[in-house]
Amino acid sequence: MGEPVRAGRRGRGGPAVTPAPPPDLLAAPGYGARRMYQAYLAAWNRHVDPVLTGPQFAVLSAVRAYPGSDQSSLAGAVALDTSTMADLCRRLEQRGLIRRVESPRDARRKLLSLTEEGSAVLTQVNRRARRLDKALLGADSGDVDVAGLLNTLGARWEAVAALDELD
C-alpha cells in the first residue's frame, strides 16, 4: 500500500529514481498531515492568492466575524500564538487591510476591524478559497464531513501535544 517509485532528476549514468516513502513513514499520521499541508500551500499560492497567506486570510475572516475584538483573543480562534498574531496583524495593517486601535481600557490591547479594502480583498479571496475547497474535496467525499474530521483531529492532536507524557 505505498506510493509507486517516482522518476526524479537525471543523474550520471541515466535517469535517477526517487524512491517511494518507506512504509513506516506512510503509516505515520504526521507525514500525511505535513504532505497534505504542503500540497495545500502550493494549491493556495497557485489558485487563491500568491501574496495573502492562509493565516492572514484566517485573521481577516475572524476580524470580519468578530469586529472590535482584540488580537490576542482572536489568536486562539485562528490557531496562532500571540506573537505570530501580532506580527501578522502589523503586516495586514501596513497593507491597509485591517485597522488596529488601542483599547480605551488597556493600551496594550489592540482592537481590530476590517478596512473597506480589507473587506473587498476578503470577499474576492474567499470566493477563490471556496473554489479551492471544492476542488480539494471533490465530489468523492459524499456524506463525509472531511473538514469536520480534520478539525476534530486537530483538536485531538493539540490535546496530545499539551500532555506531559504519553501513555
Short mmCIF file of N, CA and C in Angstrom, two decimals:
data_model
loop_
_atom_site.label_atom_id
_atom_site.label_comp_id
_atom_site.label_asym_id
_atom_site.label_seq_id
_atom_site.Cartn_x
_atom_site.Cartn_y
_atom_site.Cartn_z
N MET A 1 0.85 -1.17 0.00
CA MET A 1 0.00 0.00 0.00
C MET A 1 0.88 1.22 0.00
N GLY A 2 1.80 1.46 -0.65
CA GLY A 2 2.59 2.67 -0.65
C GLY A 2 2.39 3.42 -1.92
N GLU A 3 3.33 4.27 -2.16
CA GLU A 3 3.31 5.03 -3.40
C GLU A 3 4.28 4.37 -4.36
N PRO A 4 4.05 4.51 -5.64
CA PRO A 4 5.00 3.95 -6.59
C PRO A 4 6.29 4.75 -6.60
N VAL A 5 7.31 4.12 -7.10
CA VAL A 5 8.58 4.82 -7.28
C VAL A 5 8.37 5.90 -8.32
N ARG A 6 8.90 7.09 -8.05
CA ARG A 6 8.70 8.22 -8.95
C ARG A 6 10.00 8.55 -9.67
N ALA A 7 9.86 9.00 -10.89
CA ALA A 7 11.04 9.44 -11.65
C ALA A 7 11.54 10.74 -11.07
N GLY A 8 12.82 10.88 -11.00
CA GLY A 8 13.41 12.10 -10.46
C GLY A 8 14.31 12.76 -11.48
N ARG A 9 15.25 13.57 -10.98
CA ARG A 9 16.20 14.25 -11.88
C ARG A 9 17.19 13.25 -12.44
N ARG A 10 17.69 13.58 -13.59
CA ARG A 10 18.72 12.73 -14.22
C ARG A 10 20.02 12.86 -13.46
N GLY A 11 20.63 11.76 -13.25
CA GLY A 11 21.95 11.75 -12.62
C GLY A 11 22.95 11.18 -13.62
N ARG A 12 24.12 10.93 -13.15
CA ARG A 12 25.12 10.31 -14.03
C ARG A 12 24.67 8.89 -14.35
N GLY A 13 24.83 8.54 -15.60
CA GLY A 13 24.55 7.18 -15.99
C GLY A 13 23.09 6.88 -16.23
N GLY A 14 22.25 7.88 -16.41
CA GLY A 14 20.85 7.59 -16.73
C GLY A 14 19.90 8.29 -15.78
N PRO A 15 18.63 8.00 -15.98
CA PRO A 15 17.63 8.69 -15.17
C PRO A 15 17.70 8.25 -13.70
N ALA A 16 17.56 9.21 -12.84
CA ALA A 16 17.54 8.93 -11.41
C ALA A 16 16.14 8.47 -11.03
N VAL A 17 16.06 7.73 -9.99
CA VAL A 17 14.78 7.26 -9.50
C VAL A 17 14.63 7.77 -8.07
N THR A 18 13.53 8.41 -7.79
CA THR A 18 13.25 8.85 -6.44
C THR A 18 12.49 7.73 -5.75
N PRO A 19 13.02 7.19 -4.69
CA PRO A 19 12.34 6.08 -4.03
C PRO A 19 11.03 6.52 -3.38
N ALA A 20 10.11 5.59 -3.28
CA ALA A 20 8.85 5.86 -2.60
C ALA A 20 9.12 6.01 -1.11
N PRO A 21 8.27 6.72 -0.40
CA PRO A 21 8.45 6.81 1.05
C PRO A 21 8.36 5.41 1.66
N PRO A 22 9.16 5.14 2.69
CA PRO A 22 9.10 3.82 3.32
C PRO A 22 7.74 3.60 4.00
N PRO A 23 7.32 2.36 4.12
CA PRO A 23 6.00 2.04 4.70
C PRO A 23 5.77 2.64 6.09
N ASP A 24 6.80 2.65 6.95
CA ASP A 24 6.59 3.20 8.29
C ASP A 24 6.32 4.69 8.24
N LEU A 25 6.88 5.38 7.27
CA LEU A 25 6.61 6.80 7.09
C LEU A 25 5.18 7.01 6.58
N LEU A 26 4.77 6.19 5.62
CA LEU A 26 3.41 6.29 5.11
C LEU A 26 2.36 5.99 6.18
N ALA A 27 2.73 5.20 7.18
CA ALA A 27 1.81 4.87 8.27
C ALA A 27 1.76 5.96 9.35
N ALA A 28 2.66 6.92 9.29
CA ALA A 28 2.74 7.98 10.30
C ALA A 28 1.77 9.11 9.96
N PRO A 29 0.82 9.41 10.84
CA PRO A 29 -0.15 10.47 10.53
C PRO A 29 0.50 11.84 10.34
N GLY A 30 1.58 12.11 11.03
CA GLY A 30 2.26 13.40 10.87
C GLY A 30 2.80 13.60 9.46
N TYR A 31 3.31 12.52 8.87
CA TYR A 31 3.81 12.59 7.50
C TYR A 31 2.66 12.93 6.55
N GLY A 32 1.54 12.25 6.72
CA GLY A 32 0.38 12.53 5.86
C GLY A 32 -0.12 13.96 6.04
N ALA A 33 -0.15 14.42 7.29
CA ALA A 33 -0.61 15.78 7.57
C ALA A 33 0.33 16.81 6.94
N ARG A 34 1.64 16.59 7.09
CA ARG A 34 2.61 17.53 6.51
C ARG A 34 2.52 17.54 4.99
N ARG A 35 2.37 16.36 4.42
CA ARG A 35 2.27 16.26 2.97
C ARG A 35 1.01 16.97 2.45
N MET A 36 -0.11 16.77 3.15
CA MET A 36 -1.34 17.46 2.77
C MET A 36 -1.17 18.97 2.88
N TYR A 37 -0.52 19.41 3.97
CA TYR A 37 -0.35 20.84 4.17
C TYR A 37 0.55 21.45 3.09
N GLN A 38 1.62 20.76 2.73
CA GLN A 38 2.49 21.25 1.66
C GLN A 38 1.71 21.37 0.34
N ALA A 39 0.90 20.37 0.05
CA ALA A 39 0.10 20.40 -1.18
C ALA A 39 -0.93 21.53 -1.11
N TYR A 40 -1.50 21.74 0.08
CA TYR A 40 -2.47 22.82 0.25
C TYR A 40 -1.83 24.18 0.02
N LEU A 41 -0.63 24.37 0.58
CA LEU A 41 0.07 25.64 0.37
C LEU A 41 0.34 25.90 -1.10
N ALA A 42 0.78 24.87 -1.81
CA ALA A 42 1.05 25.02 -3.24
C ALA A 42 -0.22 25.36 -4.00
N ALA A 43 -1.32 24.68 -3.67
CA ALA A 43 -2.60 24.95 -4.33
C ALA A 43 -3.10 26.35 -3.99
N TRP A 44 -2.97 26.76 -2.72
CA TRP A 44 -3.39 28.10 -2.29
C TRP A 44 -2.62 29.16 -3.09
N ASN A 45 -1.30 29.02 -3.14
CA ASN A 45 -0.47 30.01 -3.85
C ASN A 45 -0.83 30.08 -5.33
N ARG A 46 -1.14 28.97 -5.92
CA ARG A 46 -1.43 28.94 -7.35
C ARG A 46 -2.85 29.37 -7.69
N HIS A 47 -3.83 28.96 -6.88
CA HIS A 47 -5.23 29.15 -7.26
C HIS A 47 -6.00 30.18 -6.44
N VAL A 48 -5.46 30.56 -5.29
CA VAL A 48 -6.20 31.51 -4.45
C VAL A 48 -5.51 32.86 -4.41
N ASP A 49 -4.30 32.91 -3.83
CA ASP A 49 -3.61 34.20 -3.72
C ASP A 49 -2.14 33.96 -3.41
N PRO A 50 -1.24 34.43 -4.26
CA PRO A 50 0.18 34.22 -4.00
C PRO A 50 0.77 35.18 -2.96
N VAL A 51 0.00 36.20 -2.56
CA VAL A 51 0.51 37.19 -1.60
C VAL A 51 -0.14 37.00 -0.23
N LEU A 52 -1.46 36.94 -0.19
CA LEU A 52 -2.18 36.77 1.08
C LEU A 52 -2.05 35.31 1.51
N THR A 53 -1.49 35.09 2.68
CA THR A 53 -1.30 33.72 3.16
C THR A 53 -2.58 33.17 3.79
N GLY A 54 -2.60 31.88 3.97
CA GLY A 54 -3.74 31.25 4.64
C GLY A 54 -3.97 31.80 6.03
N PRO A 55 -2.91 31.93 6.87
CA PRO A 55 -3.11 32.52 8.19
C PRO A 55 -3.63 33.96 8.12
N GLN A 56 -3.16 34.76 7.17
CA GLN A 56 -3.68 36.12 7.02
C GLN A 56 -5.15 36.09 6.64
N PHE A 57 -5.51 35.18 5.74
CA PHE A 57 -6.91 35.01 5.36
C PHE A 57 -7.75 34.63 6.58
N ALA A 58 -7.22 33.74 7.41
CA ALA A 58 -7.93 33.33 8.62
C ALA A 58 -8.16 34.51 9.55
N VAL A 59 -7.14 35.35 9.70
CA VAL A 59 -7.28 36.53 10.56
C VAL A 59 -8.34 37.49 9.99
N LEU A 60 -8.28 37.75 8.69
CA LEU A 60 -9.30 38.62 8.08
C LEU A 60 -10.70 38.05 8.29
N SER A 61 -10.85 36.75 8.15
CA SER A 61 -12.15 36.10 8.35
C SER A 61 -12.62 36.26 9.79
N ALA A 62 -11.70 36.07 10.74
CA ALA A 62 -12.06 36.21 12.15
C ALA A 62 -12.40 37.66 12.50
N VAL A 63 -11.66 38.61 11.94
CA VAL A 63 -11.95 40.03 12.20
C VAL A 63 -13.32 40.39 11.64
N ARG A 64 -13.66 39.84 10.48
CA ARG A 64 -15.00 40.09 9.92
C ARG A 64 -16.07 39.49 10.83
N ALA A 65 -15.82 38.29 11.34
CA ALA A 65 -16.80 37.62 12.20
C ALA A 65 -16.92 38.28 13.57
N TYR A 66 -15.82 38.83 14.10
CA TYR A 66 -15.80 39.41 15.44
C TYR A 66 -15.17 40.80 15.42
N PRO A 67 -15.78 41.76 14.73
CA PRO A 67 -15.18 43.11 14.66
C PRO A 67 -15.06 43.73 16.05
N GLY A 68 -13.95 44.42 16.26
CA GLY A 68 -13.73 45.08 17.54
C GLY A 68 -13.11 44.19 18.59
N SER A 69 -12.86 42.92 18.26
CA SER A 69 -12.19 42.03 19.21
C SER A 69 -10.71 42.36 19.26
N ASP A 70 -10.07 41.97 20.36
CA ASP A 70 -8.63 42.24 20.45
C ASP A 70 -7.85 41.11 19.80
N GLN A 71 -6.66 41.44 19.32
CA GLN A 71 -5.89 40.48 18.55
C GLN A 71 -5.47 39.27 19.38
N SER A 72 -5.24 39.42 20.67
CA SER A 72 -4.87 38.27 21.50
C SER A 72 -6.02 37.28 21.60
N SER A 73 -7.22 37.78 21.75
CA SER A 73 -8.39 36.89 21.83
C SER A 73 -8.60 36.15 20.52
N LEU A 74 -8.41 36.84 19.41
CA LEU A 74 -8.63 36.20 18.11
C LEU A 74 -7.52 35.22 17.73
N ALA A 75 -6.35 35.35 18.36
CA ALA A 75 -5.24 34.44 18.04
C ALA A 75 -5.66 32.98 18.24
N GLY A 76 -6.33 32.69 19.32
CA GLY A 76 -6.77 31.33 19.58
C GLY A 76 -7.79 30.85 18.56
N ALA A 77 -8.65 31.75 18.12
CA ALA A 77 -9.69 31.38 17.14
C ALA A 77 -9.10 30.98 15.81
N VAL A 78 -7.91 31.49 15.48
CA VAL A 78 -7.28 31.18 14.19
C VAL A 78 -6.04 30.30 14.36
N ALA A 79 -5.89 29.70 15.54
CA ALA A 79 -4.80 28.76 15.84
C ALA A 79 -3.41 29.36 15.63
N LEU A 80 -3.22 30.58 16.15
CA LEU A 80 -1.91 31.23 16.10
C LEU A 80 -1.49 31.61 17.51
N ASP A 81 -0.18 31.59 17.77
CA ASP A 81 0.28 32.09 19.05
C ASP A 81 0.23 33.63 19.01
N THR A 82 0.24 34.26 20.17
CA THR A 82 0.02 35.71 20.22
C THR A 82 1.12 36.52 19.55
N SER A 83 2.38 36.05 19.61
CA SER A 83 3.44 36.83 18.96
C SER A 83 3.32 36.75 17.43
N THR A 84 2.98 35.57 16.91
CA THR A 84 2.76 35.45 15.46
C THR A 84 1.56 36.29 15.05
N MET A 85 0.52 36.27 15.86
CA MET A 85 -0.69 37.05 15.56
C MET A 85 -0.35 38.54 15.52
N ALA A 86 0.43 39.03 16.45
CA ALA A 86 0.79 40.44 16.49
C ALA A 86 1.56 40.84 15.24
N ASP A 87 2.53 40.02 14.84
CA ASP A 87 3.31 40.30 13.64
C ASP A 87 2.44 40.28 12.39
N LEU A 88 1.58 39.29 12.30
CA LEU A 88 0.69 39.16 11.15
C LEU A 88 -0.27 40.36 11.07
N CYS A 89 -0.80 40.78 12.21
CA CYS A 89 -1.71 41.94 12.22
C CYS A 89 -1.00 43.23 11.83
N ARG A 90 0.25 43.38 12.25
CA ARG A 90 1.02 44.56 11.82
C ARG A 90 1.15 44.59 10.30
N ARG A 91 1.44 43.44 9.71
CA ARG A 91 1.58 43.38 8.25
C ARG A 91 0.24 43.67 7.56
N LEU A 92 -0.84 43.13 8.09
CA LEU A 92 -2.15 43.40 7.49
C LEU A 92 -2.53 44.87 7.62
N GLU A 93 -2.15 45.48 8.72
CA GLU A 93 -2.40 46.91 8.92
C GLU A 93 -1.57 47.72 7.92
N GLN A 94 -0.30 47.35 7.74
CA GLN A 94 0.56 48.07 6.79
C GLN A 94 0.02 47.97 5.37
N ARG A 95 -0.62 46.88 5.04
CA ARG A 95 -1.22 46.70 3.71
C ARG A 95 -2.57 47.41 3.59
N GLY A 96 -3.06 47.97 4.70
CA GLY A 96 -4.33 48.68 4.67
C GLY A 96 -5.54 47.77 4.70
N LEU A 97 -5.38 46.54 5.18
CA LEU A 97 -6.50 45.59 5.18
C LEU A 97 -7.25 45.55 6.52
N ILE A 98 -6.55 45.89 7.60
CA ILE A 98 -7.21 45.98 8.90
C ILE A 98 -6.80 47.28 9.58
N ARG A 99 -7.60 47.65 10.55
CA ARG A 99 -7.31 48.80 11.40
C ARG A 99 -7.06 48.24 12.81
N ARG A 100 -5.99 48.71 13.44
CA ARG A 100 -5.69 48.32 14.83
C ARG A 100 -5.70 49.58 15.67
N VAL A 101 -6.52 49.58 16.70
CA VAL A 101 -6.58 50.74 17.60
C VAL A 101 -6.41 50.25 19.04
N GLU A 102 -5.86 51.12 19.86
CA GLU A 102 -5.70 50.77 21.27
C GLU A 102 -7.06 50.71 21.94
N SER A 103 -7.20 49.77 22.84
CA SER A 103 -8.41 49.66 23.64
C SER A 103 -8.48 50.86 24.57
N PRO A 104 -9.66 51.47 24.74
CA PRO A 104 -9.77 52.60 25.67
C PRO A 104 -9.50 52.19 27.12
N ARG A 105 -9.65 50.90 27.43
CA ARG A 105 -9.45 50.42 28.80
C ARG A 105 -8.04 49.91 29.07
N ASP A 106 -7.32 49.50 28.00
CA ASP A 106 -5.99 48.93 28.17
C ASP A 106 -5.20 49.17 26.89
N ALA A 107 -4.25 50.09 26.95
CA ALA A 107 -3.49 50.49 25.76
C ALA A 107 -2.67 49.33 25.17
N ARG A 108 -2.45 48.27 25.96
CA ARG A 108 -1.70 47.13 25.42
C ARG A 108 -2.55 46.27 24.48
N ARG A 109 -3.86 46.35 24.64
CA ARG A 109 -4.76 45.56 23.79
C ARG A 109 -5.03 46.31 22.50
N LYS A 110 -4.92 45.61 21.39
CA LYS A 110 -5.20 46.19 20.07
C LYS A 110 -6.52 45.62 19.56
N LEU A 111 -7.47 46.51 19.29
CA LEU A 111 -8.77 46.11 18.77
C LEU A 111 -8.73 46.15 17.24
N LEU A 112 -9.32 45.16 16.62
CA LEU A 112 -9.20 45.00 15.17
C LEU A 112 -10.52 45.21 14.45
N SER A 113 -10.41 45.80 13.27
CA SER A 113 -11.55 45.90 12.36
C SER A 113 -11.04 45.88 10.93
N LEU A 114 -11.90 45.45 10.02
CA LEU A 114 -11.53 45.44 8.60
C LEU A 114 -11.66 46.84 8.02
N THR A 115 -10.78 47.19 7.11
CA THR A 115 -10.95 48.41 6.33
C THR A 115 -11.85 48.07 5.15
N GLU A 116 -12.26 49.06 4.39
CA GLU A 116 -13.05 48.79 3.18
C GLU A 116 -12.25 47.91 2.23
N GLU A 117 -10.96 48.22 2.07
CA GLU A 117 -10.12 47.42 1.19
C GLU A 117 -10.00 46.00 1.72
N GLY A 118 -9.84 45.84 3.02
CA GLY A 118 -9.75 44.52 3.63
C GLY A 118 -11.01 43.71 3.39
N SER A 119 -12.15 44.35 3.50
CA SER A 119 -13.42 43.67 3.24
C SER A 119 -13.52 43.23 1.78
N ALA A 120 -13.11 44.10 0.87
CA ALA A 120 -13.15 43.76 -0.56
C ALA A 120 -12.19 42.62 -0.88
N VAL A 121 -10.98 42.68 -0.33
CA VAL A 121 -9.98 41.63 -0.56
C VAL A 121 -10.51 40.30 0.00
N LEU A 122 -11.06 40.35 1.19
CA LEU A 122 -11.57 39.12 1.81
C LEU A 122 -12.68 38.51 0.97
N THR A 123 -13.56 39.31 0.45
CA THR A 123 -14.65 38.80 -0.40
C THR A 123 -14.10 38.11 -1.63
N GLN A 124 -13.14 38.74 -2.30
CA GLN A 124 -12.54 38.15 -3.51
C GLN A 124 -11.78 36.86 -3.19
N VAL A 125 -10.96 36.89 -2.16
CA VAL A 125 -10.15 35.73 -1.81
C VAL A 125 -11.05 34.59 -1.31
N ASN A 126 -12.08 34.93 -0.56
CA ASN A 126 -12.99 33.92 -0.05
C ASN A 126 -13.64 33.13 -1.19
N ARG A 127 -14.01 33.82 -2.24
CA ARG A 127 -14.62 33.15 -3.40
C ARG A 127 -13.64 32.14 -4.01
N ARG A 128 -12.40 32.55 -4.18
CA ARG A 128 -11.39 31.64 -4.73
C ARG A 128 -11.07 30.50 -3.76
N ALA A 129 -11.04 30.81 -2.47
CA ALA A 129 -10.74 29.78 -1.46
C ALA A 129 -11.83 28.71 -1.43
N ARG A 130 -13.08 29.12 -1.58
CA ARG A 130 -14.18 28.14 -1.59
C ARG A 130 -14.10 27.26 -2.84
N ARG A 131 -13.67 27.83 -3.97
CA ARG A 131 -13.47 27.02 -5.19
C ARG A 131 -12.35 26.01 -4.96
N LEU A 132 -11.29 26.43 -4.28
CA LEU A 132 -10.20 25.52 -3.97
C LEU A 132 -10.70 24.41 -3.05
N ASP A 133 -11.46 24.76 -2.03
CA ASP A 133 -12.02 23.74 -1.13
C ASP A 133 -12.79 22.69 -1.91
N LYS A 134 -13.61 23.16 -2.82
CA LYS A 134 -14.44 22.25 -3.63
C LYS A 134 -13.55 21.34 -4.48
N ALA A 135 -12.51 21.90 -5.07
CA ALA A 135 -11.60 21.11 -5.89
C ALA A 135 -10.83 20.09 -5.04
N LEU A 136 -10.41 20.49 -3.85
CA LEU A 136 -9.65 19.60 -2.99
C LEU A 136 -10.50 18.45 -2.46
N LEU A 137 -11.73 18.76 -2.09
CA LEU A 137 -12.58 17.73 -1.51
C LEU A 137 -13.30 16.91 -2.57
N GLY A 138 -13.54 17.52 -3.71
CA GLY A 138 -14.18 16.81 -4.81
C GLY A 138 -15.55 16.27 -4.44
N ALA A 139 -16.14 15.62 -5.37
CA ALA A 139 -17.46 15.03 -5.15
C ALA A 139 -17.34 13.69 -4.43
N ASP A 140 -16.12 13.16 -4.32
CA ASP A 140 -15.91 11.84 -3.73
C ASP A 140 -16.22 11.80 -2.25
N SER A 141 -16.19 12.95 -1.57
CA SER A 141 -16.33 12.94 -0.12
C SER A 141 -17.72 12.52 0.32
N GLY A 142 -18.70 12.60 -0.57
CA GLY A 142 -20.05 12.13 -0.25
C GLY A 142 -20.58 12.74 1.02
N ASP A 143 -21.01 11.87 1.93
CA ASP A 143 -21.60 12.33 3.18
C ASP A 143 -20.56 12.57 4.28
N VAL A 144 -19.31 12.35 3.98
CA VAL A 144 -18.26 12.51 4.98
C VAL A 144 -17.93 14.00 5.13
N ASP A 145 -17.95 14.48 6.36
CA ASP A 145 -17.59 15.86 6.65
C ASP A 145 -16.07 15.91 6.85
N VAL A 146 -15.34 16.04 5.76
CA VAL A 146 -13.88 15.99 5.82
C VAL A 146 -13.34 17.14 6.66
N ALA A 147 -13.85 18.35 6.46
CA ALA A 147 -13.36 19.49 7.25
C ALA A 147 -13.63 19.27 8.73
N GLY A 148 -14.79 18.75 9.05
CA GLY A 148 -15.11 18.45 10.46
C GLY A 148 -14.17 17.41 11.04
N LEU A 149 -13.88 16.38 10.27
CA LEU A 149 -12.95 15.34 10.70
C LEU A 149 -11.56 15.93 10.94
N LEU A 150 -11.09 16.75 10.02
CA LEU A 150 -9.77 17.37 10.18
C LEU A 150 -9.72 18.26 11.42
N ASN A 151 -10.80 19.01 11.67
CA ASN A 151 -10.84 19.87 12.85
C ASN A 151 -10.88 19.05 14.14
N THR A 152 -11.61 17.93 14.11
CA THR A 152 -11.64 17.04 15.27
C THR A 152 -10.25 16.46 15.53
N LEU A 153 -9.58 16.02 14.45
CA LEU A 153 -8.21 15.51 14.60
C LEU A 153 -7.28 16.60 15.11
N GLY A 154 -7.44 17.81 14.59
CA GLY A 154 -6.60 18.93 15.03
C GLY A 154 -6.75 19.18 16.53
N ALA A 155 -8.00 19.16 17.01
CA ALA A 155 -8.23 19.37 18.44
C ALA A 155 -7.60 18.23 19.25
N ARG A 156 -7.74 17.02 18.78
CA ARG A 156 -7.14 15.88 19.49
C ARG A 156 -5.61 16.00 19.50
N TRP A 157 -5.02 16.33 18.36
CA TRP A 157 -3.57 16.46 18.29
C TRP A 157 -3.08 17.59 19.18
N GLU A 158 -3.84 18.69 19.27
CA GLU A 158 -3.46 19.78 20.18
C GLU A 158 -3.48 19.30 21.63
N ALA A 159 -4.50 18.49 21.97
CA ALA A 159 -4.58 17.97 23.34
C ALA A 159 -3.42 17.02 23.63
N VAL A 160 -3.06 16.18 22.67
CA VAL A 160 -1.92 15.28 22.86
C VAL A 160 -0.63 16.08 23.00
N ALA A 161 -0.48 17.15 22.23
CA ALA A 161 0.72 17.97 22.31
C ALA A 161 0.86 18.62 23.69
N ALA A 162 -0.25 18.87 24.36
CA ALA A 162 -0.23 19.52 25.67
C ALA A 162 0.04 18.54 26.82
N LEU A 163 -0.03 17.24 26.55
CA LEU A 163 0.20 16.25 27.59
C LEU A 163 1.66 16.28 28.07
N ASP A 164 1.86 16.03 29.35
CA ASP A 164 3.22 15.95 29.88
C ASP A 164 3.89 14.64 29.44
N GLU A 165 3.11 13.57 29.40
CA GLU A 165 3.63 12.27 28.99
C GLU A 165 2.57 11.52 28.21
N LEU A 166 3.02 10.66 27.33
CA LEU A 166 2.11 9.79 26.60
C LEU A 166 1.94 8.50 27.36
N ASP A 167 0.77 7.92 27.28
CA ASP A 167 0.53 6.62 27.96
C ASP A 167 1.33 5.52 27.31
#
